[in-house]
């Protein structure tokens, strides 16, 4: 793990130490699953807080305003000017906070989503296969492997499609999906891997290819889920680098989400304070008019 990845992970863990209930956020499901697999205990989500405290606080401010009515009457114009100035300052600060939101770092390896019609999937598995069909499928598999090793992935797709028409299998779907991904067709790759996983949910090959396809579409959380499961089933050094990249992206996203959530909570608290202050001033004004 490089220093940037370690720094991002350290930042996320530091936040979670202060707010462990954030592990129940949907965006951190992949990390929660990982911790649970290690035997960790995840704290339950906190229940929503009652507004009783705000009500009591409002009541306290209300009484305080009554006691200071004469003072406010003498400096009413000044108070009004201060209120207008403060409101404008808060509004300016609110805009500044919005501008501080950090954009996600660009990922130059993202692929454009493909929209080709779904490739042929062949006949349903389980039927009787003749000796001739088995021989033909064997020849097509060899031709596909040869084409793929030579970088002719379009030819490999054609050969694997011929195999699927004769003898469909999860592994062949996964291999054709891998060729689609090499052709920068991540959605086609995902469809083939979905088909493979329908028959064999533990297909490490299909999970790896689908995880990488999702990584290249920018769906890092889903990619991490597939890659983590694939690595548990059949560890592959070639996938390790991609998985570490995905983990860092997930951690960065979550850190930004936590930071943004904290900003929104701060803005909401300031807005609530402004409303309470405005209500107090309105009450005092009404008392002065009635006096």
Coordinates of C-alpha atoms in Angstrom, one line a residue:
X1 CA 0.0 0.0 0.0
X2 CA 1.5 3.4 -1.0
X3 CA 1.6 6.4 1.3
X4 CA -1.5 8.1 -0.4
X5 CA -3.6 5.0 0.1
X6 CA -2.4 4.6 3.7
X7 CA -3.2 8.3 4.4
X8 CA -6.7 8.0 3.0
X9 CA -7.4 4.8 5.0
X10 CA -5.9 6.5 8.1
X11 CA -8.2 9.5 7.6
X12 CA -11.3 7.2 7.3
X13 CA -10.4 5.1 10.4
X14 CA -9.8 8.3 12.4
X15 CA -13.3 9.5 11.5
X16 CA -14.9 6.1 12.3
X17 CA -13.2 6.2 15.8
X18 CA -15.0 9.4 16.5
X19 CA -18.3 8.3 14.9
X20 CA -18.4 4.4 14.8
X21 CA -22.1 4.5 14.0
X22 CA -21.1 5.7 10.4
X23 CA -20.2 2.0 9.7
X24 CA -24.0 1.5 9.2
X25 CA -24.0 3.9 6.3
X26 CA -24.8 2.1 3.0
X27 CA -21.7 3.5 1.3
X28 CA -19.5 1.8 3.9
X29 CA -21.2 -1.6 3.5
X30 CA -18.1 -3.1 1.9
X31 CA -15.9 -2.0 4.8
X32 CA -18.5 -3.2 7.4
X33 CA -18.6 -6.6 5.7
X34 CA -14.8 -6.8 5.8
X35 CA -14.6 -6.0 9.5
X36 CA -17.4 -8.5 10.3
X37 CA -15.5 -11.2 8.4
X38 CA -12.6 -10.6 10.8
X39 CA -14.9 -11.0 13.9
X40 CA -15.4 -7.3 14.7
X41 CA -18.5 -6.1 16.4
X42 CA -20.2 -3.2 14.6
X43 CA -22.1 -0.7 16.8
X44 CA -25.8 -0.3 16.1
X45 CA -27.0 2.9 14.3
X46 CA -28.0 5.6 16.7
X47 CA -31.7 6.5 17.0
X48 CA -32.8 9.9 15.9
X49 CA -32.5 12.5 18.7
X50 CA -35.6 14.1 20.1
X51 CA -36.2 17.8 19.6
X52 CA -36.9 18.3 23.3
X53 CA -33.6 20.0 23.8
X54 CA -34.3 22.5 21.1
X55 CA -37.7 23.2 22.6
X56 CA -36.2 23.8 26.0
X57 CA -33.5 25.9 24.5
X58 CA -36.1 28.0 22.7
X59 CA -38.0 28.4 25.9
X60 CA -34.8 29.5 27.7
X61 CA -34.1 32.1 25.0
X62 CA -37.7 33.3 25.1
X63 CA -37.5 34.0 28.8
X64 CA -34.2 35.6 28.5
X65 CA -35.6 38.0 25.8
X66 CA -38.4 39.0 28.1
X67 CA -36.0 40.0 30.9
X68 CA -34.0 42.1 28.5
X69 CA -37.0 43.8 26.9
X70 CA -36.2 47.3 28.2
X71 CA -32.6 47.0 27.0
X72 CA -33.6 45.8 23.6
X73 CA -36.1 48.7 23.4
X74 CA -33.4 51.3 23.9
X75 CA -31.1 49.7 21.3
X76 CA -33.7 48.3 18.9
X77 CA -32.4 50.1 15.8
X78 CA -28.9 49.0 16.5
X79 CA -29.9 45.4 17.1
X80 CA -31.8 45.3 13.9
X81 CA -28.8 46.5 12.0
X82 CA -26.6 43.9 13.7
X83 CA -29.1 41.2 12.8
X84 CA -29.1 42.2 9.1
X85 CA -25.3 42.2 9.1
X86 CA -25.1 38.9 10.8
X87 CA -27.6 37.3 8.4
X88 CA -25.7 38.5 5.4
X89 CA -22.4 37.2 6.9
X90 CA -24.0 33.8 7.5
X91 CA -25.3 33.7 4.0
X92 CA -21.8 34.6 2.7
X93 CA -20.3 31.9 4.9
X94 CA -22.9 29.4 3.7
X95 CA -21.9 30.0 0.1
X96 CA -18.2 29.7 1.0
X97 CA -18.8 26.3 2.6
X98 CA -20.6 25.1 -0.5
X99 CA -17.6 26.0 -2.6
X100 CA -15.3 24.1 -0.4
X101 CA -16.8 20.7 -1.4
X102 CA -13.9 18.6 -2.8
X103 CA -14.4 17.1 -6.2
X104 CA -13.4 13.5 -6.8
X105 CA -10.0 13.0 -8.2
X106 CA -10.1 12.2 -11.9
X107 CA -9.7 8.6 -12.9
X108 CA -8.1 8.6 -16.4
X109 CA -8.7 4.8 -16.8
X110 CA -12.5 5.0 -16.8
X111 CA -14.2 3.5 -19.8
X112 CA -17.3 5.0 -21.6
X113 CA -20.4 2.8 -21.0
X114 CA -21.1 0.6 -24.0
X115 CA -24.6 0.3 -25.3
X116 CA -24.3 -2.6 -27.8
X117 CA -27.2 -5.1 -27.9
X118 CA -26.6 -8.2 -25.6
X119 CA -24.4 -10.9 -27.2
X120 CA -25.8 -14.3 -28.0
X121 CA -25.9 -16.6 -25.0
X122 CA -26.5 -19.9 -26.8
X123 CA -28.8 -22.8 -25.8
X124 CA -29.8 -23.6 -22.3
X125 CA -27.3 -25.8 -20.4
X126 CA -28.2 -29.3 -19.4
X127 CA -29.2 -30.7 -22.8
X128 CA -27.7 -33.7 -24.5
X129 CA -24.4 -32.9 -26.3
X130 CA -23.3 -35.1 -29.2
X131 CA -19.7 -36.2 -29.6
X132 CA -19.4 -34.1 -32.7
X133 CA -20.6 -31.0 -30.8
X134 CA -18.1 -31.7 -28.0
X135 CA -15.3 -31.9 -30.5
X136 CA -16.4 -28.7 -32.3
X137 CA -16.7 -26.9 -29.0
X138 CA -13.2 -28.0 -28.0
X139 CA -11.8 -26.7 -31.3
X140 CA -13.5 -23.4 -30.8
X141 CA -12.2 -23.1 -27.3
X142 CA -8.6 -23.6 -28.5
X143 CA -9.2 -21.0 -31.3
X144 CA -10.6 -18.5 -28.8
X145 CA -7.6 -19.0 -26.5
X146 CA -5.2 -18.6 -29.4
X147 CA -6.9 -15.4 -30.6
X148 CA -7.0 -13.9 -27.1
X149 CA -3.3 -14.6 -26.5
X150 CA -2.6 -12.9 -29.8
X151 CA -4.6 -9.8 -28.8
X152 CA -7.4 -10.5 -31.3
X153 CA -10.2 -10.2 -28.7
X154 CA -13.0 -9.7 -31.3
X155 CA -12.1 -13.0 -32.9
X156 CA -12.0 -14.6 -29.4
X157 CA -15.5 -13.3 -28.7
X158 CA -16.8 -14.9 -31.9
X159 CA -15.2 -18.3 -31.0
X160 CA -16.5 -18.2 -27.4
X161 CA -19.9 -17.4 -28.8
X162 CA -19.7 -20.5 -31.0
X163 CA -18.8 -22.6 -27.9
X164 CA -21.8 -21.2 -26.0
X165 CA -24.1 -22.2 -28.8
X166 CA -22.9 -25.8 -28.4
X167 CA -21.9 -26.1 -24.7
X168 CA -22.7 -23.1 -22.5
X169 CA -20.8 -23.0 -19.2
X170 CA -20.0 -20.4 -16.5
X171 CA -16.3 -20.5 -17.3
X172 CA -16.9 -19.8 -21.0
X173 CA -19.2 -16.9 -20.2
X174 CA -16.5 -15.5 -17.8
X175 CA -13.8 -15.8 -20.5
X176 CA -16.0 -14.1 -23.1
X177 CA -16.7 -11.4 -20.6
X178 CA -13.0 -10.9 -20.1
X179 CA -12.5 -10.4 -23.8
X180 CA -15.4 -7.9 -23.9
X181 CA -13.6 -6.0 -21.1
X182 CA -10.4 -6.0 -23.2
X183 CA -12.4 -4.5 -26.0
X184 CA -13.5 -1.7 -23.6
X185 CA -17.1 -3.0 -23.4
X186 CA -17.6 -3.2 -19.6
X187 CA -21.4 -3.5 -19.7
X188 CA -21.1 -6.5 -22.1
X189 CA -18.5 -8.0 -19.7
X190 CA -20.9 -7.5 -16.7
X191 CA -23.8 -9.2 -18.6
X192 CA -21.6 -12.3 -19.3
X193 CA -20.4 -12.5 -15.8
X194 CA -23.9 -12.1 -14.4
X195 CA -24.8 -15.1 -16.6
X196 CA -21.9 -17.1 -15.3
X197 CA -22.7 -16.3 -11.7
X198 CA -26.3 -17.4 -12.1
X199 CA -25.0 -21.0 -12.6
X200 CA -21.9 -20.8 -10.4
X201 CA -22.0 -18.0 -7.7
X202 CA -18.4 -19.0 -6.6
X203 CA -16.9 -18.4 -10.0
X204 CA -13.7 -16.5 -9.1
X205 CA -13.1 -15.7 -12.8
X206 CA -16.5 -14.1 -13.3
X207 CA -16.2 -12.1 -10.0
X208 CA -12.8 -10.8 -11.0
X209 CA -13.9 -9.7 -14.5
X210 CA -17.1 -8.2 -13.2
X211 CA -15.3 -6.4 -10.4
X212 CA -12.8 -4.9 -12.9
X213 CA -15.6 -3.9 -15.3
X214 CA -17.3 -2.0 -12.4
X215 CA -14.0 -0.4 -11.5
X216 CA -13.7 0.9 -15.0
X217 CA -17.2 2.3 -14.9
X218 CA -16.4 4.1 -11.6
X219 CA -18.7 1.9 -9.4
X220 CA -15.9 1.4 -6.9
X221 CA -18.0 0.1 -4.0
X222 CA -19.6 -2.6 -6.1
X223 CA -16.2 -3.4 -7.6
X224 CA -14.6 -3.8 -4.2
X225 CA -17.4 -6.2 -3.2
X226 CA -16.8 -8.5 -6.2
X227 CA -13.0 -8.3 -6.0
X228 CA -12.9 -9.0 -2.3
X229 CA -15.0 -12.1 -2.8
X230 CA -13.0 -13.3 -5.8
X231 CA -9.7 -12.9 -3.8
X232 CA -11.1 -15.0 -1.0
X233 CA -12.1 -17.7 -3.4
X234 CA -8.9 -17.7 -5.5
X235 CA -6.3 -15.1 -4.7
X236 CA -4.7 -13.6 -7.7
X237 CA -1.6 -11.3 -7.5
X238 CA -2.7 -9.6 -10.7
X239 CA -5.9 -8.4 -9.1
X240 CA -4.2 -7.1 -5.9
X241 CA -3.2 -3.7 -7.4
X242 CA -6.6 -3.0 -8.8
X243 CA -8.2 -4.0 -5.5
X244 CA -5.9 -1.6 -3.6
X245 CA -6.8 1.2 -6.0
X246 CA -10.5 0.5 -5.5
X247 CA -10.2 0.4 -1.7
X248 CA -8.5 3.8 -1.7
X249 CA -11.2 5.2 -3.9
X250 CA -13.9 3.9 -1.6
X251 CA -12.1 5.4 1.4
X252 CA -11.7 8.7 -0.3
X253 CA -15.3 8.8 -1.2
X254 CA -16.4 8.0 2.3
X255 CA -14.1 10.5 3.8
X256 CA -15.6 13.2 1.5
X257 CA -19.1 12.1 2.4
X258 CA -18.4 12.2 6.1
X259 CA -16.9 15.7 5.7
X260 CA -19.8 16.9 3.7
X261 CA -22.3 15.4 6.2
X262 CA -20.5 17.3 9.0
X263 CA -20.7 20.6 6.9
X264 CA -24.4 20.0 6.3
X265 CA -25.0 19.4 10.0
X266 CA -23.1 22.6 10.9
X267 CA -25.1 24.6 8.4
X268 CA -28.4 23.1 9.8
X269 CA -27.3 24.1 13.3
X270 CA -26.5 27.6 12.2
X271 CA -29.9 27.9 10.4
X272 CA -31.7 26.7 13.5
X273 CA -29.8 29.2 15.6
X274 CA -30.8 32.0 13.2
X275 CA -34.4 30.9 13.3
X276 CA -34.4 30.9 17.1
X277 CA -32.8 34.4 17.2
X278 CA -35.3 35.7 14.7
X279 CA -38.2 34.3 16.7
X280 CA -36.8 35.9 19.9
X281 CA -36.5 39.3 18.2
X282 CA -40.0 39.0 16.8
X283 CA -41.4 38.2 20.2
X284 CA -39.5 41.1 21.8
X285 CA -40.8 43.4 19.0
X286 CA -44.3 42.3 19.6
X287 CA -44.0 42.9 23.4
X288 CA -42.7 46.4 22.8
X289 CA -45.6 47.2 20.5
X290 CA -48.1 46.0 23.1
X291 CA -46.4 47.9 25.9

